[in-house]
Amino acid sequence: MAGGRRAAGLALGWGCCCLLLCCAAASKLEVSMPAVVEVERGGTARIECNFYIPGNDSYAYIQWFYMERNNRVKLCRIMGSEILEENADYKGRLVVGEGNALSISRVTMQDTRTFICQVEAGSHGMGENHTELRVYKLPETPEVTAISGGVSVHSSEIPQIAHCMSRNSFPIPNVTWYKNGEQLHPKENKVKILATVTRESSGLYTVSSNLFARVTREDRNSSYHCTVHYWLRGQRHAVESRRVNVTVFYPAEHVTLQVMPSSALVKEGDNVKLVCEADGNPAPVFSFYKRELDDSWQDLSSLADSNSGVLNLHDVRKSSSGLYKCQTLDLDDMRQLEKDVELVVNYIEGVHVKMEPSSPLQEGDSVRLSCDAHSPVALDYQWRDEKGKKVAEGNQLFLSNLTFETASNFSCRVMAPSVPGLEQSKEVAVAVQGKPRIVAISSPLYVRQDEVVNLTCKAIAFPRPSLHWNVNGTAHEYVENQHIASNLTVRVSHDLLRAGAMCRVSNALGASEKHIQLLDQKTPESKGVIIVAIIVCILVVAVLGSVIYFLHKKGKIPCGRAGKQDITKPEARKDKIVVEVKSDKLSEEAGLLQGANGEKRPAADQSEKYIDLRK
């Protein structure tokens, strides 16, 4: 019971104490301010100063101070909304705003300090509080550069990899390094990071960082970058640089040597490259050798580019085949590697054509042509004529019933299907011998006397014949295959027109000749005169017949059986026209020469009559 009373008394005592404290606080002047205000350089900082005066009494004035080297420096004095006793360093930059907030414009790095707001409330005394003003400047994007010259995997000391720099930031940021996206941390004898900070005259900071790290051949593809970290309004932010690669030097571990184009496709006349490659960096020094028949090695390095590892072989021959070797020398550790390759140059040689029989051929004979060649690959054969037309497949060609016209130059084309472009040809002449045969002449030829004409004669033969004319003129001779032709330009004389010309072709096996007939060609004018003369004669005969018939009907023509009646006059002049009429049709003449009494006379007496047409 006593214990319960003691506990109740204690509770009552604590409650009274709390009430007294609250009442005391409520009766005291209170000033509240934000603990921290952040603003970017060049901006305006607004620092609020809120206060409570018991009974809502008025205040007398407000004073602002700032801390510098642990000393309080007066900033200004404010009564109402008017600023009094303004500090010279802040003149023109201070403004009193709503709620007694003090605004500082055009802030600089030097404004990073603690500001104190002090309120004088008369009988309620004096109260104050403070705010830390933080001025910041966002760091610029960091610039990263890889070390020039490259890094060796055999470096005795930890080599520098890259350099990172970020300018004009406030406050001082942190720099971290990353490799392939993973953060790097300092590690003894493997990774080292050295950072430096420089304060510029503007109050801003420039941060530099150097990364040192050991590398392996796998790092030839690694990327590095740096990141700048800074705090703003209680949150951590970051700005990344670009990625860079570092040149890594490492010795070669493997060497390859290959023929380009593929060795299976190389043929005589090709240009070939032997390409030697090593997986080291930088590329080692390359040397090339070819094995000789005595197993010694011929140095071909003078024909190669020792830096690029390429040996050029131009217009390769059969003798270019063999074993080639590439040897590399690493100048860093003087280690040697080598690789060899067999070069096979495909070829066709010894192309030969055999003709059976081999004796001279005559027209009507037959011949067999056989083609052979040597090559390390399978071969196909084709036969073509002198115009390039394919005439047969296979290594044999049979020709029968030969003539001058079918005789020709044939070629055997040897090809390797497995090696595109590899082929050889051999030509053979199939000649048919015999005496000349004239195949064309310009006969008969219609000409006019005294005109200039061309006489043509064409023959075929082997051996090649000679051609001659039996008349004089200008001859133009030409040869086409086994044909020989001659054009003779000559003026047509009376003798030539009468006798014609003779073409003679001969060789060692005989001769042939042909005659060219020349025919007189009448002019169109003479033909017209003859036609007109014939027409006139026909008309004259018709008129004469009509006159005789008319005179007979009138009885003007005395006729007798004596057979002839001369009605011409002996003294007739030679320039008068006399027409002689003869007829084999006795019955018609008998009818035309009837007497006046209708008596017919014998035809024997009427066979010839002369009529004088001079009157």
Coordinates of C-alpha atoms in Angstrom, one line a residue:
M1 CA 0.0 0.0 0.0
A2 CA 2.8 2.3 0.9
G3 CA 4.6 1.4 -2.3
G4 CA 1.6 2.4 -4.4
R5 CA 1.4 5.8 -2.8
R6 CA 5.1 6.3 -3.4
A7 CA 4.7 5.5 -7.1
A8 CA 1.8 7.8 -7.5
G9 CA 3.7 10.6 -5.9
L10 CA 6.6 10.1 -8.2
A11 CA 4.4 10.2 -11.3
L12 CA 2.7 13.3 -10.2
G13 CA 6.1 15.0 -9.6
W14 CA 7.4 14.1 -13.1
G15 CA 4.3 15.5 -14.7
C16 CA 4.6 18.8 -12.9
C17 CA 8.2 19.1 -14.0
C18 CA 7.3 18.5 -17.7
L19 CA 4.6 21.1 -17.5
L20 CA 6.9 23.7 -16.0
L21 CA 9.5 23.1 -18.8
C22 CA 6.9 23.4 -21.6
C23 CA 5.6 26.6 -20.1
A24 CA 9.1 28.0 -19.8
A25 CA 9.8 27.1 -23.4
A26 CA 6.6 28.7 -24.6
S27 CA 7.5 31.9 -22.8
K28 CA 11.0 32.2 -24.4
L29 CA 12.1 33.8 -27.8
E30 CA 12.7 31.0 -30.4
V31 CA 14.6 31.4 -33.7
S32 CA 14.5 28.5 -36.3
M33 CA 16.7 28.2 -39.5
P34 CA 17.5 25.4 -42.0
A35 CA 20.7 23.6 -41.1
V36 CA 22.1 23.7 -44.7
V37 CA 21.2 25.7 -47.8
E38 CA 22.8 24.6 -51.2
V39 CA 23.0 26.9 -54.2
E40 CA 25.0 26.7 -57.5
R41 CA 27.7 29.3 -58.1
G42 CA 26.3 32.4 -59.6
G43 CA 22.8 31.7 -58.3
T44 CA 20.8 33.3 -55.4
A45 CA 20.8 31.8 -51.9
R46 CA 17.7 32.3 -49.8
I47 CA 18.2 31.9 -46.1
E48 CA 15.1 31.8 -44.0
C49 CA 15.0 33.2 -40.4
N50 CA 11.8 32.3 -38.5
F51 CA 11.3 33.3 -34.9
Y52 CA 8.6 33.2 -32.2
I53 CA 8.1 35.9 -29.6
P54 CA 5.8 35.1 -26.6
G55 CA 2.5 37.0 -26.8
N56 CA 3.2 37.9 -30.4
D57 CA 5.1 40.9 -29.3
S58 CA 7.1 42.9 -31.9
Y59 CA 10.8 42.7 -32.2
A60 CA 13.2 45.6 -32.3
Y61 CA 15.6 44.5 -35.0
I62 CA 17.4 41.6 -36.7
Q63 CA 21.1 41.3 -37.1
W64 CA 23.0 39.0 -39.5
F65 CA 26.5 37.7 -39.0
Y66 CA 28.8 35.2 -40.8
M67 CA 31.7 33.1 -39.5
E68 CA 35.2 33.7 -40.8
R69 CA 38.1 31.9 -39.2
N70 CA 36.1 31.3 -36.1
N71 CA 35.3 34.9 -35.8
R72 CA 31.8 36.5 -36.1
V73 CA 31.6 39.2 -38.7
K74 CA 28.6 41.5 -39.0
L75 CA 26.8 41.2 -42.3
C76 CA 23.9 43.7 -41.9
R77 CA 21.2 45.1 -39.5
I78 CA 17.5 45.0 -40.5
M79 CA 14.7 47.0 -39.1
G80 CA 11.4 46.3 -40.7
S81 CA 12.2 45.6 -44.3
E82 CA 15.1 48.1 -44.5
I83 CA 18.7 46.9 -44.5
L84 CA 21.1 49.0 -42.4
E85 CA 24.8 48.8 -41.8
E86 CA 25.4 46.6 -44.9
N87 CA 28.8 44.8 -45.1
A88 CA 31.0 46.1 -47.9
D89 CA 31.7 42.7 -49.3
Y90 CA 28.0 42.0 -49.8
K91 CA 26.9 45.5 -50.8
G92 CA 24.2 45.4 -53.5
R93 CA 23.7 41.6 -53.2
L94 CA 21.4 41.5 -50.1
V95 CA 17.6 41.5 -50.2
V96 CA 15.1 41.0 -47.4
G97 CA 12.2 38.9 -48.5
E98 CA 9.0 37.5 -47.2
G99 CA 9.2 35.9 -43.7
N100 CA 12.4 37.9 -42.9
A101 CA 14.3 35.6 -45.4
L102 CA 17.7 37.0 -46.5
S103 CA 18.6 36.5 -50.2
I104 CA 22.2 36.7 -51.3
S105 CA 22.6 37.1 -55.1
R106 CA 25.5 36.1 -57.4
V107 CA 27.0 33.8 -54.8
T108 CA 30.7 32.8 -55.1
M109 CA 32.8 30.1 -53.7
Q110 CA 33.8 32.6 -50.9
D111 CA 30.2 32.6 -49.7
T112 CA 30.5 29.1 -48.5
R113 CA 30.3 29.8 -44.8
T114 CA 27.9 29.8 -41.8
F115 CA 25.4 32.6 -41.5
I116 CA 23.8 33.6 -38.1
C117 CA 20.4 35.3 -37.7
Q118 CA 20.1 37.2 -34.4
V119 CA 16.7 38.6 -33.2
E120 CA 16.4 41.4 -30.6
A121 CA 12.9 41.3 -28.9
G122 CA 13.2 43.8 -26.1
S123 CA 12.0 42.4 -22.8
H124 CA 12.0 38.9 -24.2
G125 CA 15.7 39.1 -24.7
M126 CA 17.7 38.0 -27.7
G127 CA 17.6 34.8 -29.7
E128 CA 19.7 33.4 -32.7
N129 CA 20.3 30.4 -34.9
H130 CA 22.6 29.6 -37.9
T131 CA 22.6 28.1 -41.4
E132 CA 25.5 26.6 -43.3
L133 CA 25.5 27.9 -46.9
R134 CA 27.1 25.5 -49.3
V135 CA 28.0 26.8 -52.8
Y136 CA 28.6 24.1 -55.5
K137 CA 29.7 23.9 -59.1
L138 CA 29.0 20.7 -61.1
P139 CA 32.1 19.1 -62.4
E140 CA 32.8 19.1 -66.1
T141 CA 32.7 15.8 -68.0
P142 CA 36.0 14.1 -67.3
E143 CA 38.5 13.8 -70.1
V144 CA 40.4 10.5 -70.4
T145 CA 43.4 9.8 -72.6
A146 CA 45.1 6.4 -73.0
I147 CA 48.9 6.4 -72.6
S148 CA 50.6 6.9 -75.9
G149 CA 53.1 4.3 -77.1
G150 CA 51.4 1.3 -75.7
V151 CA 52.0 -1.0 -72.8
S152 CA 54.0 -4.2 -72.7
V153 CA 53.0 -7.3 -70.8
H154 CA 56.7 -7.8 -69.9
S155 CA 57.0 -4.3 -68.2
S156 CA 59.1 -4.6 -65.1
E157 CA 57.2 -1.8 -63.3
I158 CA 53.5 -1.2 -63.1
P159 CA 52.8 0.7 -66.4
Q160 CA 50.6 3.8 -66.6
I161 CA 47.4 3.0 -68.5
A162 CA 45.5 6.3 -68.8
H163 CA 45.0 9.8 -67.4
C164 CA 41.7 11.3 -66.3
M165 CA 40.9 15.0 -65.6
S166 CA 37.8 16.9 -64.5
R167 CA 37.8 20.7 -64.4
N168 CA 36.0 23.5 -62.5
S169 CA 34.1 21.7 -59.8
F170 CA 33.2 22.6 -56.2
P171 CA 33.5 21.1 -53.7
I172 CA 36.3 18.6 -54.5
P173 CA 34.8 15.5 -56.3
N174 CA 36.1 11.9 -56.2
V175 CA 37.5 10.0 -59.2
T176 CA 37.1 6.2 -59.7
W177 CA 38.5 4.0 -62.5
Y178 CA 36.8 1.1 -64.4
K179 CA 38.0 -1.7 -66.6
N180 CA 35.4 -3.3 -68.9
G181 CA 32.7 -1.8 -66.6
E182 CA 34.1 -3.1 -63.3
Q183 CA 35.6 -0.7 -60.7
L184 CA 39.3 -0.9 -60.1
H185 CA 40.7 -0.7 -56.6
P186 CA 44.3 -0.2 -55.6
K187 CA 46.1 -3.6 -55.3
E188 CA 49.7 -4.1 -54.4
N189 CA 52.0 -4.6 -57.5
K190 CA 48.9 -4.8 -59.8
V191 CA 46.8 -1.6 -59.6
K192 CA 47.8 1.9 -58.5
I193 CA 45.8 5.1 -58.6
L194 CA 47.4 8.5 -58.1
A195 CA 45.1 11.6 -57.8
T196 CA 46.0 15.3 -57.6
V197 CA 43.8 18.3 -56.8
T198 CA 44.4 21.8 -58.0
R199 CA 42.6 24.9 -56.7
E200 CA 42.1 27.4 -59.5
S201 CA 42.1 31.2 -59.0
S202 CA 38.3 31.1 -59.4
G203 CA 38.1 29.0 -56.3
L204 CA 37.1 25.9 -58.3
Y205 CA 38.9 22.7 -58.3
T206 CA 40.5 20.6 -61.0
V207 CA 41.0 16.9 -60.2
S208 CA 43.4 14.6 -62.0
S209 CA 43.9 10.9 -61.7
N210 CA 46.4 8.5 -63.2
L211 CA 45.8 4.8 -63.5
F212 CA 48.6 2.3 -63.3
A213 CA 48.0 -1.4 -63.9
R214 CA 49.6 -4.5 -65.2
V215 CA 48.2 -5.9 -68.5
T216 CA 48.0 -9.3 -70.3
R217 CA 47.5 -10.1 -74.0
E218 CA 43.7 -10.4 -73.2
D219 CA 43.7 -6.7 -72.4
R220 CA 44.2 -5.8 -76.1
N221 CA 40.4 -5.6 -76.3
S222 CA 39.8 -4.1 -72.8
S223 CA 38.2 -0.7 -72.4
Y224 CA 38.9 1.8 -69.6
H225 CA 37.0 4.9 -68.3
C226 CA 36.9 7.1 -65.3
T227 CA 33.9 8.5 -63.3
V228 CA 33.7 11.7 -61.3
H229 CA 31.4 11.5 -58.2
Y230 CA 29.9 14.4 -56.2
W231 CA 27.2 15.1 -53.6
L232 CA 24.3 17.4 -54.2
R233 CA 21.3 17.9 -51.8
G234 CA 22.2 14.8 -50.0
Q235 CA 22.4 12.5 -53.0
R236 CA 25.5 11.1 -54.8
H237 CA 25.8 11.9 -58.5
A238 CA 28.3 10.7 -61.2
V239 CA 29.6 11.9 -64.6
E240 CA 31.4 9.3 -66.8
S241 CA 34.1 9.8 -69.4
R242 CA 34.3 8.1 -72.8
R243 CA 35.8 4.6 -73.1
V244 CA 39.4 4.2 -74.4
N245 CA 41.5 1.2 -75.5
V246 CA 45.1 0.7 -74.7
T247 CA 47.7 -0.6 -77.1
V248 CA 49.1 -3.8 -75.5
F249 CA 52.4 -5.3 -76.6
Y250 CA 52.7 -9.0 -76.3
P251 CA 54.8 -11.7 -78.0
A252 CA 53.5 -14.1 -80.7
E253 CA 52.4 -17.5 -79.6
H254 CA 51.1 -18.9 -83.0
V255 CA 52.2 -18.5 -86.6
T256 CA 50.2 -19.3 -89.8
L257 CA 51.4 -19.5 -93.4
Q258 CA 48.9 -19.8 -96.3
V259 CA 49.0 -19.6 -100.1
M260 CA 46.6 -17.1 -101.7
P261 CA 44.8 -18.1 -103.8
S262 CA 44.4 -21.6 -102.5
S263 CA 47.3 -23.9 -103.4
A264 CA 45.0 -26.3 -105.2
L265 CA 44.1 -23.6 -107.7
V266 CA 47.5 -22.2 -108.6
K267 CA 48.6 -22.6 -112.2
E268 CA 51.5 -21.6 -114.3
G269 CA 51.5 -17.8 -115.0
D270 CA 49.7 -16.9 -111.8
N271 CA 50.8 -14.3 -109.3
V272 CA 50.9 -15.9 -105.9
K273 CA 51.1 -14.5 -102.3
L274 CA 52.5 -16.4 -99.4
V275 CA 50.9 -14.7 -96.3
C276 CA 52.5 -15.2 -93.0
E277 CA 50.6 -14.1 -89.9
A278 CA 51.5 -14.1 -86.2
D279 CA 49.3 -13.3 -83.2
G280 CA 51.8 -11.0 -81.5
N281 CA 51.8 -7.2 -81.2
P282 CA 53.7 -5.6 -82.6
A283 CA 54.1 -7.9 -85.6
P284 CA 57.4 -9.7 -85.5
V285 CA 60.0 -9.6 -88.2
F286 CA 59.2 -12.1 -91.0
S287 CA 61.7 -14.1 -93.0
F288 CA 60.9 -16.5 -95.9
Y289 CA 62.8 -19.6 -97.2
K290 CA 62.4 -22.2 -99.9
R291 CA 63.7 -25.7 -99.6
E292 CA 66.1 -26.8 -102.4
L293 CA 66.6 -30.3 -103.8
D294 CA 69.6 -30.8 -101.6
D295 CA 67.5 -29.9 -98.5
S296 CA 69.2 -26.6 -98.0
W297 CA 67.0 -23.5 -97.6
Q298 CA 67.1 -20.6 -100.0
D299 CA 66.6 -17.2 -98.4
L300 CA 63.8 -15.3 -100.1
S301 CA 63.5 -12.5 -97.6
S302 CA 64.7 -9.9 -100.1
L303 CA 61.6 -10.6 -102.2
A304 CA 59.2 -10.2 -99.2
D305 CA 58.0 -7.3 -97.1
S306 CA 59.5 -8.2 -93.7
N307 CA 57.0 -6.0 -91.9
S308 CA 53.8 -7.1 -93.5
G309 CA 54.7 -10.8 -93.8
V310 CA 53.8 -11.2 -97.5
L311 CA 56.0 -12.9 -100.1
N312 CA 54.9 -12.1 -103.7
L313 CA 55.7 -14.7 -106.4
H314 CA 55.1 -13.4 -109.9
D315 CA 54.4 -15.6 -113.0
V316 CA 55.0 -18.8 -111.2
R317 CA 56.3 -21.8 -113.1
K318 CA 56.4 -25.5 -112.5
S319 CA 59.8 -25.0 -110.9
S320 CA 58.2 -22.7 -108.3
S321 CA 56.5 -25.7 -106.6
G322 CA 58.0 -26.8 -103.3
L323 CA 58.1 -26.3 -99.6
Y324 CA 58.2 -22.7 -98.3
K325 CA 58.9 -21.7 -94.7
C326 CA 58.1 -18.5 -92.7
Q327 CA 60.1 -17.6 -89.7
T328 CA 59.3 -14.9 -87.1
L329 CA 61.5 -13.1 -84.7
D330 CA 60.1 -11.2 -81.7
L331 CA 62.4 -8.3 -80.9
D332 CA 61.1 -8.0 -77.4
D333 CA 62.1 -11.5 -76.1
M334 CA 64.1 -12.6 -79.2
R335 CA 61.9 -15.7 -79.5
Q336 CA 61.5 -17.4 -82.9
L337 CA 58.5 -19.2 -84.4
E338 CA 58.2 -20.8 -87.8
K339 CA 55.6 -22.4 -90.1
D340 CA 55.9 -24.1 -93.6
V341 CA 53.5 -24.8 -96.5
E342 CA 53.7 -26.8 -99.7
L343 CA 53.1 -24.8 -102.9
V344 CA 51.8 -26.8 -105.9
V345 CA 51.9 -25.1 -109.3
N346 CA 49.6 -26.9 -111.7
Y347 CA 50.8 -27.1 -115.3
I348 CA 50.2 -28.6 -118.7
E349 CA 53.3 -29.5 -120.7
G350 CA 54.4 -31.5 -123.7
V351 CA 51.3 -30.9 -125.8
H352 CA 51.9 -32.9 -129.0
V353 CA 49.8 -33.6 -132.1
K354 CA 50.5 -36.7 -134.2
M355 CA 49.1 -37.1 -137.7
E356 CA 48.5 -40.5 -139.4
P357 CA 49.5 -40.9 -142.2
S358 CA 52.3 -38.4 -142.0
S359 CA 53.0 -38.5 -145.7
P360 CA 51.6 -35.8 -148.0
L361 CA 47.8 -36.0 -148.5
Q362 CA 45.9 -35.9 -151.7
E363 CA 42.3 -35.0 -152.4
G364 CA 40.1 -37.9 -151.3
D365 CA 42.5 -39.2 -148.6
S366 CA 41.7 -39.6 -144.9
V367 CA 43.8 -38.6 -141.8
R368 CA 43.7 -39.2 -138.0
L369 CA 45.0 -36.6 -135.6
S370 CA 46.0 -37.7 -132.1
C371 CA 46.7 -35.2 -129.2
D372 CA 48.6 -35.9 -126.0
A373 CA 49.9 -33.8 -123.1
H374 CA 51.3 -34.3 -119.5
S375 CA 49.9 -32.7 -116.3
P376 CA 49.6 -33.7 -112.6
V377 CA 45.8 -33.2 -112.9
A378 CA 43.2 -34.8 -115.2
L379 CA 42.9 -33.3 -118.7
D380 CA 40.1 -32.8 -121.3
Y381 CA 40.7 -32.4 -125.0
Q382 CA 38.9 -30.3 -127.7
W383 CA 39.5 -29.8 -131.4
R384 CA 38.8 -26.5 -133.1
D385 CA 39.2 -25.3 -136.7
E386 CA 41.0 -22.2 -137.7
K387 CA 37.9 -20.0 -137.1
G388 CA 37.8 -21.2 -133.5
K389 CA 34.7 -23.4 -133.9
K390 CA 34.7 -26.6 -131.9
V391 CA 34.6 -29.6 -134.2
A392 CA 35.2 -32.5 -131.9
E393 CA 35.8 -33.7 -128.3
G394 CA 38.4 -36.1 -127.1
N395 CA 42.1 -36.5 -127.9
Q396 CA 41.5 -37.8 -131.5
L397 CA 40.1 -36.2 -134.7
F398 CA 39.4 -38.3 -137.8
L399 CA 39.0 -36.4 -141.2
S400 CA 37.9 -38.3 -144.3
N401 CA 37.5 -37.5 -148.0
L402 CA 39.8 -34.5 -147.8
T403 CA 39.7 -31.7 -150.4
F404 CA 41.4 -28.4 -150.9
E405 CA 38.4 -26.8 -149.3
T406 CA 38.3 -29.0 -146.2
A407 CA 42.0 -28.8 -145.6
S408 CA 42.7 -26.3 -142.7
N409 CA 44.7 -25.5 -139.6
F410 CA 43.3 -27.5 -136.6
S411 CA 44.2 -26.8 -133.0
C412 CA 44.1 -29.3 -130.1
R413 CA 43.0 -27.5 -126.9
V414 CA 44.0 -29.2 -123.7
M415 CA 42.2 -28.1 -120.5
A416 CA 42.3 -29.0 -116.8
P417 CA 38.7 -28.9 -115.4
S418 CA 39.9 -28.9 -111.8
V419 CA 42.0 -25.8 -112.3
P420 CA 40.0 -23.0 -114.0
G421 CA 42.0 -21.2 -116.6
L422 CA 44.7 -23.8 -117.0
E423 CA 44.9 -24.8 -120.7
Q424 CA 47.4 -25.2 -123.6
S425 CA 46.9 -25.4 -127.4
K426 CA 48.8 -27.0 -130.2
E427 CA 48.1 -26.2 -133.8
V428 CA 48.6 -28.5 -136.8
A429 CA 48.2 -27.9 -140.5
V430 CA 46.3 -30.5 -142.6
A431 CA 47.5 -29.7 -146.1
V432 CA 46.0 -31.5 -149.2
Q433 CA 48.4 -31.5 -152.2
G434 CA 47.4 -31.5 -155.8
K435 CA 47.5 -29.6 -159.1
P436 CA 45.6 -26.3 -159.2
R437 CA 41.8 -26.3 -159.8
I438 CA 40.3 -23.1 -161.2
V439 CA 37.1 -22.5 -159.2
A440 CA 35.9 -19.2 -160.6
I441 CA 36.4 -17.0 -163.8
S442 CA 34.5 -14.0 -165.1
S443 CA 33.2 -15.7 -168.3
P444 CA 31.4 -15.0 -170.5
L445 CA 31.9 -11.2 -170.1
Y446 CA 29.9 -8.6 -172.1
V447 CA 32.2 -5.8 -173.0
R448 CA 32.4 -2.9 -175.5
Q449 CA 35.5 -2.2 -177.6
D450 CA 38.0 0.3 -176.1
E451 CA 36.5 0.2 -172.6
V452 CA 38.6 -0.8 -169.6
V453 CA 37.4 -4.1 -167.9
N454 CA 38.5 -6.4 -165.0
L455 CA 39.1 -10.0 -165.8
T456 CA 38.9 -12.3 -162.7
C457 CA 40.4 -15.8 -162.2
K458 CA 40.4 -17.7 -158.9
A459 CA 42.0 -21.1 -158.2
I460 CA 42.9 -23.4 -155.3
A461 CA 45.9 -25.6 -154.9
F462 CA 48.7 -26.7 -152.6
P463 CA 51.6 -26.1 -152.9
R464 CA 50.8 -22.5 -153.6
P465 CA 50.4 -22.0 -157.4
S466 CA 51.3 -19.2 -159.7
L467 CA 48.8 -17.5 -162.0
H468 CA 49.5 -16.1 -165.4
W469 CA 47.5 -14.3 -168.2
N470 CA 48.1 -14.5 -171.9
V471 CA 47.3 -10.9 -172.4
N472 CA 48.9 -7.7 -171.2
G473 CA 47.4 -5.7 -168.5
T474 CA 47.7 -4.6 -164.8
A475 CA 47.2 -7.6 -162.5
H476 CA 46.3 -7.5 -158.8
E477 CA 46.9 -10.8 -157.1
Y478 CA 45.8 -11.8 -153.6
V479 CA 45.8 -15.0 -151.5
E480 CA 43.1 -16.3 -149.1
N481 CA 43.8 -19.5 -147.3
Q482 CA 44.7 -21.9 -150.1
H483 CA 42.9 -19.8 -152.8
I484 CA 44.8 -17.5 -155.2
A485 CA 43.0 -14.9 -157.2
S486 CA 43.9 -12.4 -159.8
N487 CA 42.2 -9.3 -161.2
L488 CA 43.5 -8.2 -164.6
T489 CA 42.7 -4.7 -165.6
V490 CA 42.8 -4.4 -169.5
R491 CA 41.5 -2.3 -172.3
V492 CA 39.3 -4.2 -174.8
S493 CA 40.9 -4.3 -178.2
H494 CA 39.5 -5.7 -181.5
D495 CA 41.8 -8.8 -181.1
L496 CA 41.0 -9.3 -177.5
L497 CA 37.3 -9.1 -178.3
R498 CA 37.7 -11.7 -181.0
A499 CA 40.1 -14.1 -179.2
G500 CA 39.3 -13.6 -175.5
A501 CA 41.8 -14.2 -172.7
M502 CA 43.4 -17.3 -171.1
C503 CA 44.0 -17.8 -167.3
R504 CA 46.7 -20.4 -166.5
V505 CA 47.4 -21.6 -162.9
S506 CA 50.3 -24.0 -162.2
N507 CA 52.3 -25.5 -159.4
A508 CA 54.9 -28.4 -159.1
L509 CA 52.1 -30.9 -159.4
G510 CA 50.5 -29.7 -162.6
A511 CA 48.6 -26.8 -164.3
S512 CA 45.1 -25.8 -165.2
E513 CA 43.8 -23.2 -167.6
K514 CA 40.5 -21.7 -168.7
H515 CA 39.4 -19.4 -171.4
I516 CA 37.4 -16.2 -170.8
Q517 CA 35.0 -15.3 -173.6
L518 CA 34.4 -11.7 -174.4
L519 CA 31.1 -10.8 -176.1
D520 CA 30.4 -7.5 -177.9
Q521 CA 27.7 -5.6 -176.0
K522 CA 25.6 -3.4 -178.4
T523 CA 24.9 0.1 -177.2
P524 CA 21.3 1.0 -176.3
E525 CA 21.3 3.6 -179.2
S526 CA 22.1 1.0 -181.9
K527 CA 19.5 -1.3 -180.6
G528 CA 16.9 1.4 -180.9
V529 CA 17.9 2.2 -184.5
I530 CA 17.5 -1.5 -185.5
I531 CA 14.1 -1.7 -183.8
V532 CA 12.9 1.5 -185.6
A533 CA 14.2 0.1 -188.9
I534 CA 12.4 -3.1 -188.5
I535 CA 9.1 -1.3 -187.7
V536 CA 9.6 1.0 -190.7
C537 CA 10.2 -2.0 -193.0
I538 CA 7.0 -3.7 -191.7
L539 CA 5.0 -0.6 -192.3
V540 CA 6.5 -0.2 -195.8
V541 CA 5.7 -3.8 -196.7
A542 CA 2.2 -3.3 -195.5
V543 CA 1.7 -0.1 -197.6
L544 CA 3.3 -1.8 -200.6
G545 CA 0.9 -4.8 -200.3
S546 CA -2.0 -2.5 -200.1
V547 CA -0.9 -0.5 -203.2
I548 CA -0.4 -3.7 -205.3
Y549 CA -3.8 -5.0 -204.2
F550 CA -5.5 -1.7 -205.1
L551 CA -3.8 -1.6 -208.6
H552 CA -4.7 -5.2 -209.2
K553 CA -8.4 -4.5 -208.5
K554 CA -8.4 -1.6 -210.9
G555 CA -6.6 -3.6 -213.6
K556 CA -3.7 -1.2 -213.7
I557 CA -1.1 -4.0 -213.5
P558 CA -0.8 -6.0 -216.8
C559 CA 0.4 -9.5 -215.9
G560 CA 1.3 -12.4 -218.2
R561 CA 2.6 -15.9 -217.8
A562 CA 6.0 -15.0 -219.1
G563 CA 6.9 -14.8 -215.4
K564 CA 8.2 -11.2 -215.1
Q565 CA 7.1 -7.7 -215.8
D566 CA 9.7 -4.9 -215.4
I567 CA 8.0 -1.8 -214.4
T568 CA 11.2 0.0 -213.4
K569 CA 13.1 2.5 -215.5
P570 CA 16.7 1.7 -216.3
E571 CA 17.7 5.3 -215.7
A572 CA 16.6 5.3 -212.2
R573 CA 19.0 7.1 -209.8
K574 CA 20.8 5.3 -207.1
D575 CA 19.3 7.5 -204.4
K576 CA 15.8 6.3 -205.1
I577 CA 14.4 3.5 -202.9
V578 CA 13.8 0.2 -204.5
V579 CA 12.0 -2.6 -202.5
E580 CA 12.3 -6.2 -203.5
V581 CA 9.4 -8.3 -202.4
K582 CA 9.7 -12.1 -202.3
S583 CA 7.1 -14.6 -201.0
D584 CA 7.0 -18.3 -200.6
K585 CA 3.3 -18.4 -200.3
L586 CA 2.3 -19.1 -203.9
S587 CA -1.4 -19.2 -203.3
E588 CA -1.5 -15.7 -201.9
E589 CA 0.7 -14.3 -204.7
A590 CA -1.5 -16.0 -207.3
G591 CA -4.5 -14.3 -205.8
L592 CA -2.8 -10.9 -205.8
L593 CA -1.7 -11.2 -209.5
Q594 CA -5.0 -12.2 -211.1
G595 CA -5.9 -10.8 -214.4
A596 CA -8.8 -8.6 -215.2
N597 CA -10.8 -11.6 -216.4
G598 CA -10.2 -13.5 -213.2
E599 CA -7.7 -15.9 -214.6
K600 CA -5.0 -17.1 -212.3
R601 CA -1.4 -17.3 -213.4
P602 CA 1.2 -19.9 -212.5
A603 CA 3.2 -19.1 -209.3
A604 CA 6.4 -19.8 -211.1
D605 CA 6.0 -16.8 -213.2
Q606 CA 5.2 -14.7 -210.2
S607 CA 8.2 -15.5 -207.8
E608 CA 10.0 -12.1 -208.3
K609 CA 8.6 -8.7 -208.7
Y610 CA 10.2 -5.3 -208.6
I611 CA 8.2 -2.2 -207.9
D612 CA 9.5 1.2 -208.6
L613 CA 8.3 3.5 -205.9
R614 CA 9.9 6.6 -207.3
K615 CA 6.7 8.0 -208.7

